Structures are given as structure tokens and as C-alpha cells.
């Protein structure tokens, strides 16, 4: 089938943030985030020979592509079209409204059904092996982007706290701070934003805690300083500004599933065959492209993740 889609060409000088010319070591140092010793120990990005790890590059300035060959969206696109209801329901206003968000110091409390509960400072989390991953992000609303993330596999953190045998789910809680988050003064949502995964989904190698993108620490509109990224699920699962991670026995309540259970399931796997009650999920608009492209089952990550759902009816467990 012929694809009549064009990515709007922009000179690479415009899409390359200046920090691409700094190595990751330099920018972490510049931000004063990690000691030199910790940098040498852990913070150099590791490339792995995997289909998703195409190497965003922090120095070369080339446009990264995903494993399907599609170019990453520009830094400007990724940071100026954001769902972040704590700031606004207007995607184009989030950048401006989040400009003064205070993302340091930051700590994440990891607890619940684990043998070694621990509160991690941001600096501790940056010591987990940081990897570059170019992932598609497909919003349930029908638009998508390709984003070159930096982050660490959530399984590294979960293994360290030693989940108990009774743990079956992972619950994520975002910051509650109506002083900083004007959206949290709205009574229409059960703040703070919460999300959840089954433990095996959380342990999957594709599941990341993102700490940066395009070689910069995570920009405020994208969930600074830390957000979840689960690339085969609709974007709302990828909770921003995480302050607590909790292992549970029961499936946790989540914000969107609580607000509209028939529209937003717990699983929320990207699936062109399962329509949202108010719109089709067959196609999507890639930001920066003209027209729409077909949506892929599991957002194109089926080879890696379909096994997690063997024997499940994806229409029932939507
Ligand atoms: N805390 C929090 N996390 C959130 C949201 C939000 O409103 N608040 N929106 C979600 C939705 S609907 C999407 S599509 C993605 C958007 O991520 P991006 O802005 O980095 O593209 O963030 C998700 N994470
Ligand atoms: Mo979304």
C-alpha cells in the first residue's frame, strides 16, 4: 500500500537543540546533577543491539529514527504539544505554564509489597544505567509522535527493592501540589494523577522511567524530572512527575479509569481494532505530517509484548 505521507522538512540546524553538541556527561555536569564519580560509574548512555535502541546521539546532531525508519519529532514539537492536565487541558499552553516548575530537589518513594522499601533521590535514580530509546508515543486522542528518550528500565529499580511474592501490580502516583499545578485546583479530577501496570508489564524491558530526551534532562512539559514510558500503551499510562511507586496485590485505581471507565481501560494497549466509544482508533495523525497513518497493534511493539496478553480477550481487557 502506498503511503502518501510527508514529514515536513525542517533544516537540521533548527531541530537540533544546542545541547546535542554537549555529551551527556557534559550536560549532567553542567546541571550539577551528579558527581564526577557517579558519572564515570553509571551515567554514560549504553547502546544495546535491539530494534528500538537506534541511538538518539547526544553529539552528532543527526535526526534519530525509530526502528521503523520514521524520524523523531523535533524538540520543539515534543515540548510544545503536551497533555499535562495538572497545568492545562490546552496542549499548547503547557510549555508556558510549566516554565517555572520546580523539579529539583526531587525524591521518589518506593514501597508497598517490597522487602526493601526505599526513598530515592533523583541523583540515585540517575545512577541506574541510562539508555537511549527512540519510541513512538500514541495518544488515545488519535495523535502520535516519535520521541528520543533517555532513561532507565523500570525493572532495574523494581529488582533492587525486591517485590514480595504477593505483589502483582505497580501503582504510580504523581506530585500533588496545587500551588504549582493550577489544574489541580479543578475539582473535576481525582488528584493526584495515578496510573498502574501489571507487575510483568512493569518488568518488561521496554518499560522505561524517562529522565531526559534529545540529550537534555526531561523538559518540564514532558514530566520533569521523571515519568513513566510504556510505548505499547496509550499515552495516558505514561504518568509524569512521579513521586511514589507502590507494589500492590490488587489492581490499582487509576485517574482516567476512575473518571471514565468505559472510555479508558486499565490495560489501554494501543489497538486499531478496539474503538474508543466516541471515535475510531484505526488511524492516527503523526505530529508534523499531513494526513493520517494506520495505527499499529501494540503501537508496533507486538513482537516484544504480545506474549504478555496470551489468552486474554483484548476487547474485554481494553
Ligand atoms: N501527571 C500526568 N501525566 C500524564 C498526563 C497528565 O495529564 N498528567 N497526560 C498523559 C497523556 S494523555 C499523554 S498522551 C502523555 C503525553 O506525554 P508528552 O506530553 O510527553 O507527549 O502524558 C501522559 N502523562
Ligand atoms: Mo493522551
mmCIF file of C-alpha atoms and ligand atoms in Angstrom:
data_model
loop_
_atom_site.group_PDB
_atom_site.id
_atom_site.type_symbol
_atom_site.label_atom_id
_atom_site.label_comp_id
_atom_site.label_asym_id
_atom_site.label_seq_id
_atom_site.Cartn_x
_atom_site.Cartn_y
_atom_site.Cartn_z
ATOM 1 C CA UNK A 1 0.000 0.000 0.000
ATOM 2 C CA UNK A 2 1.312 3.371 -0.949
ATOM 3 C CA UNK A 3 1.740 5.787 1.919
ATOM 4 C CA UNK A 4 1.049 9.354 0.901
ATOM 5 C CA UNK A 5 2.540 10.986 3.945
ATOM 6 C CA UNK A 6 5.288 13.513 4.114
ATOM 7 C CA UNK A 7 7.227 14.681 7.078
ATOM 8 C CA UNK A 8 7.575 18.416 6.837
ATOM 9 C CA UNK A 9 11.228 19.039 6.160
ATOM 10 C CA UNK A 10 12.957 21.393 8.556
ATOM 11 C CA UNK A 11 16.693 22.122 8.319
ATOM 12 C CA UNK A 12 18.514 20.049 10.912
ATOM 13 C CA UNK A 13 20.101 23.222 12.276
ATOM 14 C CA UNK A 14 16.649 24.208 13.520
ATOM 15 C CA UNK A 15 15.650 20.944 15.070
ATOM 16 C CA UNK A 16 18.885 20.288 16.883
ATOM 17 C CA UNK A 17 18.887 21.781 20.341
ATOM 18 C CA UNK A 18 22.227 23.254 21.210
ATOM 19 C CA UNK A 19 22.683 20.717 23.969
ATOM 20 C CA UNK A 20 23.077 17.998 21.359
ATOM 21 C CA UNK A 21 26.565 19.344 20.965
ATOM 22 C CA UNK A 22 27.317 18.575 24.584
ATOM 23 C CA UNK A 23 27.890 14.993 25.562
ATOM 24 C CA UNK A 24 25.549 13.548 28.170
ATOM 25 C CA UNK A 25 28.398 13.695 30.654
ATOM 26 C CA UNK A 26 28.852 17.402 29.963
ATOM 27 C CA UNK A 27 25.225 18.309 30.344
ATOM 28 C CA UNK A 28 24.772 16.347 33.539
ATOM 29 C CA UNK A 29 27.835 18.099 34.886
ATOM 30 C CA UNK A 30 26.614 21.444 33.646
ATOM 31 C CA UNK A 31 23.371 20.897 35.515
ATOM 32 C CA UNK A 32 25.343 19.938 38.611
ATOM 33 C CA UNK A 33 23.214 16.853 38.970
ATOM 34 C CA UNK A 34 25.700 14.066 39.525
ATOM 35 C CA UNK A 35 29.159 13.831 40.989
ATOM 36 C CA UNK A 36 32.045 13.088 38.654
ATOM 37 C CA UNK A 37 32.500 9.669 40.244
ATOM 38 C CA UNK A 38 28.893 8.716 39.686
ATOM 39 C CA UNK A 39 29.143 9.887 36.104
ATOM 40 C CA UNK A 40 32.080 7.647 35.396
ATOM 41 C CA UNK A 41 30.354 4.760 37.097
ATOM 42 C CA UNK A 42 26.953 4.835 35.571
ATOM 43 C CA UNK A 43 25.776 7.745 33.544
ATOM 44 C CA UNK A 44 27.234 7.166 30.125
ATOM 45 C CA UNK A 45 24.486 6.014 27.799
ATOM 46 C CA UNK A 46 24.772 2.374 26.849
ATOM 47 C CA UNK A 47 23.807 1.234 23.390
ATOM 48 C CA UNK A 48 22.238 -2.174 23.142
ATOM 49 C CA UNK A 49 21.784 -4.145 19.934
ATOM 50 C CA UNK A 50 17.990 -4.004 19.920
ATOM 51 C CA UNK A 51 15.439 -2.850 17.377
ATOM 52 C CA UNK A 52 14.381 0.115 19.493
ATOM 53 C CA UNK A 53 17.813 1.289 20.529
ATOM 54 C CA UNK A 54 18.746 3.177 17.396
ATOM 55 C CA UNK A 55 20.822 5.708 19.269
ATOM 56 C CA UNK A 56 19.477 9.222 19.607
ATOM 57 C CA UNK A 57 23.009 10.543 19.796
ATOM 58 C CA UNK A 58 23.920 13.421 22.029
ATOM 59 C CA UNK A 59 26.717 14.788 19.935
ATOM 60 C CA UNK A 60 26.171 14.012 16.278
ATOM 61 C CA UNK A 61 23.129 16.200 15.751
ATOM 62 C CA UNK A 62 21.547 13.820 13.242
ATOM 63 C CA UNK A 63 17.811 13.239 13.402
ATOM 64 C CA UNK A 64 17.205 9.964 15.207
ATOM 65 C CA UNK A 65 14.747 7.491 13.719
ATOM 66 C CA UNK A 66 12.680 4.736 15.255
ATOM 67 C CA UNK A 67 13.210 1.100 14.245
ATOM 68 C CA UNK A 68 10.547 1.501 11.540
ATOM 69 C CA UNK A 69 12.630 4.242 9.950
ATOM 70 C CA UNK A 70 10.439 7.179 10.913
ATOM 71 C CA UNK A 71 12.213 10.339 12.087
ATOM 72 C CA UNK A 72 11.858 11.602 15.621
ATOM 73 C CA UNK A 73 9.711 14.660 16.099
ATOM 74 C CA UNK A 74 11.598 17.876 16.697
ATOM 75 C CA UNK A 75 12.436 19.083 20.191
ATOM 76 C CA UNK A 76 10.033 21.974 19.627
ATOM 77 C CA UNK A 77 7.176 19.668 18.661
ATOM 78 C CA UNK A 78 7.798 17.348 21.603
ATOM 79 C CA UNK A 79 7.818 20.206 24.124
ATOM 80 C CA UNK A 80 5.002 22.365 22.742
ATOM 81 C CA UNK A 81 2.128 19.903 22.287
ATOM 82 C CA UNK A 82 1.599 18.171 25.613
ATOM 83 C CA UNK A 83 -1.110 16.534 27.632
ATOM 84 C CA UNK A 84 -0.455 17.551 31.232
ATOM 85 C CA UNK A 85 -3.758 18.300 32.919
ATOM 86 C CA UNK A 86 -2.099 19.470 36.130
ATOM 87 C CA UNK A 87 -1.090 22.542 34.119
ATOM 88 C CA UNK A 88 -3.795 22.855 31.495
ATOM 89 C CA UNK A 89 -6.098 20.969 29.164
ATOM 90 C CA UNK A 90 -4.662 23.173 26.387
ATOM 91 C CA UNK A 91 -1.748 21.226 24.889
ATOM 92 C CA UNK A 92 -0.150 24.364 23.519
ATOM 93 C CA UNK A 93 -0.257 26.177 26.876
ATOM 94 C CA UNK A 94 1.608 23.536 28.916
ATOM 95 C CA UNK A 95 5.058 24.690 27.863
ATOM 96 C CA UNK A 96 4.485 28.257 29.055
ATOM 97 C CA UNK A 97 2.595 27.291 32.218
ATOM 98 C CA UNK A 98 5.239 24.747 33.275
ATOM 99 C CA UNK A 99 8.218 27.046 32.735
ATOM 100 C CA UNK A 100 8.801 27.663 36.454
ATOM 101 C CA UNK A 101 8.025 24.157 37.713
ATOM 102 C CA UNK A 102 10.449 23.144 40.459
ATOM 103 C CA UNK A 103 11.722 19.662 39.620
ATOM 104 C CA UNK A 104 14.753 19.653 41.921
ATOM 105 C CA UNK A 105 15.202 18.545 44.611
ATOM 106 C CA UNK A 106 13.030 15.505 43.906
ATOM 107 C CA UNK A 107 12.510 12.165 45.578
ATOM 108 C CA UNK A 108 10.548 9.029 44.714
ATOM 109 C CA UNK A 109 9.252 6.830 47.496
ATOM 110 C CA UNK A 110 9.188 3.138 46.509
ATOM 111 C CA UNK A 111 7.172 0.923 48.839
ATOM 112 C CA UNK A 112 4.170 -1.313 49.324
ATOM 113 C CA UNK A 113 4.745 -5.057 48.887
ATOM 114 C CA UNK A 114 8.544 -4.951 48.705
ATOM 115 C CA UNK A 115 11.234 -6.305 51.012
ATOM 116 C CA UNK A 116 13.443 -3.238 50.720
ATOM 117 C CA UNK A 117 11.370 -0.060 50.581
ATOM 118 C CA UNK A 118 13.485 2.994 49.840
ATOM 119 C CA UNK A 119 13.165 6.665 49.054
ATOM 120 C CA UNK A 120 15.327 7.529 46.082
ATOM 121 C CA UNK A 121 16.654 10.996 45.415
ATOM 122 C CA UNK A 122 16.734 11.952 41.747
ATOM 123 C CA UNK A 123 20.528 11.655 41.854
ATOM 124 C CA UNK A 124 20.219 8.000 42.983
ATOM 125 C CA UNK A 125 17.877 7.201 40.104
ATOM 126 C CA UNK A 126 20.277 8.714 37.569
ATOM 127 C CA UNK A 127 22.806 6.104 38.692
ATOM 128 C CA UNK A 128 20.756 3.312 37.113
ATOM 129 C CA UNK A 129 22.168 2.567 33.675
ATOM 130 C CA UNK A 130 20.795 5.289 31.388
ATOM 131 C CA UNK A 131 19.805 4.185 27.893
ATOM 132 C CA UNK A 132 18.565 5.985 24.789
ATOM 133 C CA UNK A 133 15.309 4.714 23.337
ATOM 134 C CA UNK A 134 13.506 6.117 20.327
ATOM 135 C CA UNK A 135 9.841 5.256 20.955
ATOM 136 C CA UNK A 136 6.527 6.062 19.322
ATOM 137 C CA UNK A 137 4.018 7.704 21.659
ATOM 138 C CA UNK A 138 0.376 7.221 20.635
ATOM 139 C CA UNK A 139 -2.183 9.319 22.497
ATOM 140 C CA UNK A 140 -5.659 7.850 22.920
ATOM 141 C CA UNK A 141 -6.948 11.055 21.278
ATOM 142 C CA UNK A 142 -5.505 9.949 17.917
ATOM 143 C CA UNK A 143 -2.207 11.781 17.506
ATOM 144 C CA UNK A 144 1.317 10.436 17.828
ATOM 145 C CA UNK A 145 4.979 11.427 17.999
ATOM 146 C CA UNK A 146 8.376 9.757 17.887
ATOM 147 C CA UNK A 147 10.470 10.719 20.910
ATOM 148 C CA UNK A 148 14.165 10.031 21.605
ATOM 149 C CA UNK A 149 14.055 9.323 25.333
ATOM 150 C CA UNK A 150 16.841 8.907 27.824
ATOM 151 C CA UNK A 151 16.007 6.818 30.868
ATOM 152 C CA UNK A 152 16.388 3.556 32.743
ATOM 153 C CA UNK A 153 14.462 0.305 32.660
ATOM 154 C CA UNK A 154 11.943 0.247 35.494
ATOM 155 C CA UNK A 155 12.840 -3.413 36.142
ATOM 156 C CA UNK A 156 16.264 -2.286 37.427
ATOM 157 C CA UNK A 157 14.603 -0.284 40.176
ATOM 158 C CA UNK A 158 11.960 -2.910 40.977
ATOM 159 C CA UNK A 159 14.562 -5.672 41.332
ATOM 160 C CA UNK A 160 16.501 -3.542 43.773
ATOM 161 C CA UNK A 161 13.540 -3.135 46.151
ATOM 162 C CA UNK A 162 12.710 -6.872 45.913
ATOM 163 C CA UNK A 163 8.984 -7.315 45.258
ATOM 164 C CA UNK A 164 7.258 -9.757 47.624
ATOM 165 C CA UNK A 165 5.680 -12.895 46.147
ATOM 166 C CA UNK A 166 2.242 -11.370 46.786
ATOM 167 C CA UNK A 167 2.955 -8.287 44.610
ATOM 168 C CA UNK A 168 1.029 -8.378 41.324
ATOM 169 C CA UNK A 169 0.651 -4.726 40.293
ATOM 170 C CA UNK A 170 2.606 -1.492 40.386
ATOM 171 C CA UNK A 171 0.880 1.768 41.242
ATOM 172 C CA UNK A 172 2.347 5.150 40.280
ATOM 173 C CA UNK A 173 1.454 8.447 41.929
ATOM 174 C CA UNK A 174 2.279 11.899 40.546
ATOM 175 C CA UNK A 175 3.015 15.021 42.564
ATOM 176 C CA UNK A 176 0.117 16.716 44.361
ATOM 177 C CA UNK A 177 0.872 20.440 44.532
ATOM 178 C CA UNK A 178 -1.984 22.830 43.690
ATOM 179 C CA UNK A 179 0.398 25.749 44.287
ATOM 180 C CA UNK A 180 2.445 24.698 41.274
ATOM 181 C CA UNK A 181 -0.291 22.892 39.341
ATOM 182 C CA UNK A 182 -3.184 25.228 38.519
ATOM 183 C CA UNK A 183 -5.129 22.295 37.068
ATOM 184 C CA UNK A 184 -5.237 20.657 40.497
ATOM 185 C CA UNK A 185 -7.499 23.449 41.694
ATOM 186 C CA UNK A 186 -10.152 21.908 39.431
ATOM 187 C CA UNK A 187 -12.447 19.554 41.345
ATOM 188 C CA UNK A 188 -13.282 17.541 38.218
ATOM 189 C CA UNK A 189 -10.342 15.140 38.542
ATOM 190 C CA UNK A 190 -9.365 12.859 41.439
ATOM 191 C CA UNK A 191 -5.903 14.338 42.002
ATOM 192 C CA UNK A 192 -3.129 13.354 42.210
ATOM 193 C CA UNK A 193 -2.786 11.676 38.794
ATOM 194 C CA UNK A 194 -2.327 7.946 39.326
ATOM 195 C CA UNK A 195 -1.561 5.053 36.997
ATOM 196 C CA UNK A 196 -0.851 1.356 37.208
ATOM 197 C CA UNK A 197 0.675 -1.626 35.433
ATOM 198 C CA UNK A 198 0.626 -5.344 35.993
ATOM 199 C CA UNK A 199 3.965 -6.350 37.527
ATOM 200 C CA UNK A 200 5.040 -8.287 34.411
ATOM 201 C CA UNK A 201 4.307 -5.230 32.251
ATOM 202 C CA UNK A 202 6.329 -3.075 34.627
ATOM 203 C CA UNK A 203 9.231 -5.555 34.482
ATOM 204 C CA UNK A 204 9.266 -5.646 30.679
ATOM 205 C CA UNK A 205 12.488 -4.326 29.153
ATOM 206 C CA UNK A 206 10.634 -1.743 27.053
ATOM 207 C CA UNK A 207 9.119 -0.073 30.141
ATOM 208 C CA UNK A 208 11.204 2.962 31.000
ATOM 209 C CA UNK A 209 11.431 5.647 33.572
ATOM 210 C CA UNK A 210 12.422 8.567 31.359
ATOM 211 C CA UNK A 211 14.913 11.078 32.752
ATOM 212 C CA UNK A 212 15.599 13.041 29.580
ATOM 213 C CA UNK A 213 15.025 13.482 25.873
ATOM 214 C CA UNK A 214 17.186 14.699 22.991
ATOM 215 C CA UNK A 215 20.139 14.569 25.355
ATOM 216 C CA UNK A 216 18.645 17.005 27.859
ATOM 217 C CA UNK A 217 17.205 16.388 31.275
ATOM 218 C CA UNK A 218 13.467 15.851 30.938
ATOM 219 C CA UNK A 219 11.795 19.155 29.963
ATOM 220 C CA UNK A 220 9.022 20.353 32.283
ATOM 221 C CA UNK A 221 6.159 19.858 29.771
ATOM 222 C CA UNK A 222 7.151 16.195 29.393
ATOM 223 C CA UNK A 223 7.039 15.396 33.103
ATOM 224 C CA UNK A 224 10.264 16.567 34.722
ATOM 225 C CA UNK A 225 12.148 15.166 36.406
ATOM 226 C CA UNK A 226 10.822 11.603 35.920
ATOM 227 C CA UNK A 227 7.975 9.996 34.029
ATOM 228 C CA UNK A 228 6.915 6.535 33.026
ATOM 229 C CA UNK A 229 7.080 5.494 29.351
ATOM 230 C CA UNK A 230 5.158 2.396 28.219
ATOM 231 C CA UNK A 231 5.369 2.623 24.423
ATOM 232 C CA UNK A 232 2.805 -0.062 23.512
ATOM 233 C CA UNK A 233 0.060 1.589 25.565
ATOM 234 C CA UNK A 234 -1.889 4.789 25.045
ATOM 235 C CA UNK A 235 -0.013 7.848 26.258
ATOM 236 C CA UNK A 236 -2.122 8.408 29.358
ATOM 237 C CA UNK A 237 -0.463 5.368 31.003
ATOM 238 C CA UNK A 238 2.892 7.205 30.846
ATOM 239 C CA UNK A 239 2.429 9.219 34.040
ATOM 240 C CA UNK A 240 4.539 12.336 34.566
ATOM 241 C CA UNK A 241 6.158 13.824 37.680
ATOM 242 C CA UNK A 242 6.185 10.563 39.675
ATOM 243 C CA UNK A 243 6.721 10.804 43.445
ATOM 244 C CA UNK A 244 5.601 7.352 44.593
ATOM 245 C CA UNK A 245 5.809 3.803 43.225
ATOM 246 C CA UNK A 246 3.917 1.176 45.169
ATOM 247 C CA UNK A 247 3.666 -2.586 44.698
ATOM 248 C CA UNK A 248 0.169 -3.930 45.347
ATOM 249 C CA UNK A 249 -1.771 -7.165 45.308
ATOM 250 C CA UNK A 250 -4.964 -5.673 43.829
ATOM 251 C CA UNK A 251 -5.287 -3.825 40.527
ATOM 252 C CA UNK A 252 -4.884 -0.154 41.486
ATOM 253 C CA UNK A 253 -7.401 2.543 40.640
ATOM 254 C CA UNK A 254 -6.126 4.996 38.034
ATOM 255 C CA UNK A 255 -7.227 8.569 37.300
ATOM 256 C CA UNK A 256 -8.633 8.038 33.813
ATOM 257 C CA UNK A 257 -10.196 4.675 34.600
ATOM 258 C CA UNK A 258 -11.896 6.266 37.612
ATOM 259 C CA UNK A 259 -13.165 9.277 35.650
ATOM 260 C CA UNK A 260 -14.447 7.315 32.609
ATOM 261 C CA UNK A 261 -14.096 3.532 32.956
ATOM 262 C CA UNK A 262 -15.847 2.745 29.663
ATOM 263 C CA UNK A 263 -13.530 5.022 27.726
ATOM 264 C CA UNK A 264 -10.189 4.345 29.404
ATOM 265 C CA UNK A 265 -9.423 0.797 30.452
ATOM 266 C CA UNK A 266 -6.727 -0.317 32.844
ATOM 267 C CA UNK A 267 -4.768 -2.056 30.074
ATOM 268 C CA UNK A 268 -5.031 0.676 27.410
ATOM 269 C CA UNK A 269 -2.939 -1.280 24.909
ATOM 270 C CA UNK A 270 -2.832 0.519 21.561
ATOM 271 C CA UNK A 271 -5.260 -1.416 19.341
ATOM 272 C CA UNK A 272 -6.671 -0.230 15.996
ATOM 273 C CA UNK A 273 -9.454 -2.851 16.277
ATOM 274 C CA UNK A 274 -10.881 -1.551 19.535
ATOM 275 C CA UNK A 275 -12.534 1.815 19.064
ATOM 276 C CA UNK A 276 -12.854 4.451 21.736
ATOM 277 C CA UNK A 277 -16.624 4.802 22.356
ATOM 278 C CA UNK A 278 -16.511 8.270 20.756
ATOM 279 C CA UNK A 279 -14.006 7.766 17.901
ATOM 280 C CA UNK A 280 -12.167 5.169 15.819
ATOM 281 C CA UNK A 281 -8.643 4.141 16.769
ATOM 282 C CA UNK A 282 -7.785 2.819 13.262
ATOM 283 C CA UNK A 283 -5.621 5.758 12.256
ATOM 284 C CA UNK A 284 -3.563 8.492 13.847
ATOM 285 C CA UNK A 285 -2.059 11.852 12.986
ATOM 286 C CA UNK A 286 1.715 11.937 13.396
ATOM 287 C CA UNK A 287 2.530 15.437 14.572
ATOM 288 C CA UNK A 288 4.346 17.199 11.723
ATOM 289 C CA UNK A 289 2.719 15.106 8.984
ATOM 290 C CA UNK A 290 -0.117 15.830 6.615
ATOM 291 C CA UNK A 291 -2.887 13.232 6.659
ATOM 292 C CA UNK A 292 -3.265 10.187 8.860
ATOM 293 C CA UNK A 293 -1.419 6.896 9.056
ATOM 294 C CA UNK A 294 -2.669 3.483 10.183
ATOM 295 C CA UNK A 295 -2.391 2.734 13.890
ATOM 296 C CA UNK A 296 -0.417 -0.443 14.662
ATOM 297 C CA UNK A 297 -1.467 -3.138 17.139
ATOM 298 C CA UNK A 298 0.504 -2.595 20.360
ATOM 299 C CA UNK A 299 1.794 0.570 18.664
ATOM 300 C CA UNK A 300 4.142 -1.610 16.598
ATOM 301 C CA UNK A 301 5.751 -3.370 19.587
ATOM 302 C CA UNK A 302 3.718 -6.590 19.306
ATOM 303 C CA UNK A 303 6.725 -8.829 18.618
ATOM 304 C CA UNK A 304 8.057 -7.898 22.040
ATOM 305 C CA UNK A 305 4.906 -7.558 24.141
ATOM 306 C CA UNK A 306 2.033 -9.605 22.656
ATOM 307 C CA UNK A 307 3.068 -12.554 24.823
ATOM 308 C CA UNK A 308 2.099 -10.610 27.939
ATOM 309 C CA UNK A 309 -1.537 -10.905 26.852
ATOM 310 C CA UNK A 310 -1.651 -14.503 25.579
ATOM 311 C CA UNK A 311 -5.114 -15.921 26.137
ATOM 312 C CA UNK A 312 -6.650 -12.566 27.054
ATOM 313 C CA UNK A 313 -9.552 -11.052 25.124
ATOM 314 C CA UNK A 314 -8.227 -7.612 24.169
ATOM 315 C CA UNK A 315 -11.782 -6.323 23.622
ATOM 316 C CA UNK A 316 -12.774 -7.196 27.163
ATOM 317 C CA UNK A 317 -9.472 -6.140 28.732
ATOM 318 C CA UNK A 318 -9.241 -2.879 26.808
HETATM 319 N N1 LIG B 1 0.866 13.509 35.533
HETATM 320 C C1 LIG B 1 0.371 13.436 34.279
HETATM 321 N N2 LIG B 1 0.908 12.542 33.438
HETATM 322 C C2 LIG B 1 0.429 12.435 32.167
HETATM 323 C C3 LIG B 1 -0.657 13.233 31.729
HETATM 324 C C4 LIG B 1 -1.202 14.175 32.649
HETATM 325 O O1 LIG B 1 -2.165 14.922 32.340
HETATM 326 N N3 LIG B 1 -0.666 14.255 33.892
HETATM 327 N N4 LIG B 1 -1.133 13.086 30.444
HETATM 328 C C5 LIG B 1 -0.871 11.793 29.782
HETATM 329 C C6 LIG B 1 -1.234 11.772 28.373
HETATM 330 S S1 LIG B 1 -2.883 11.732 27.993
HETATM 331 C C7 LIG B 1 -0.297 11.693 27.376
HETATM 332 S S2 LIG B 1 -0.737 11.497 25.755
HETATM 333 C C8 LIG B 1 1.156 11.811 27.675
HETATM 334 C C9 LIG B 1 1.761 12.930 26.854
HETATM 335 O O2 LIG B 1 3.159 12.944 27.007
HETATM 336 P P1 LIG B 1 4.016 14.092 26.295
HETATM 337 O O3 LIG B 1 3.436 15.407 26.667
HETATM 338 O O4 LIG B 1 5.415 13.900 26.794
HETATM 339 O O5 LIG B 1 3.919 13.851 24.812
HETATM 340 O O6 LIG B 1 1.396 12.068 29.050
HETATM 341 C C10 LIG B 1 0.581 11.346 29.954
HETATM 342 N N5 LIG B 1 1.031 11.543 31.314
HETATM 343 MO MO1 LIG B 2 -3.033 11.043 25.805
#
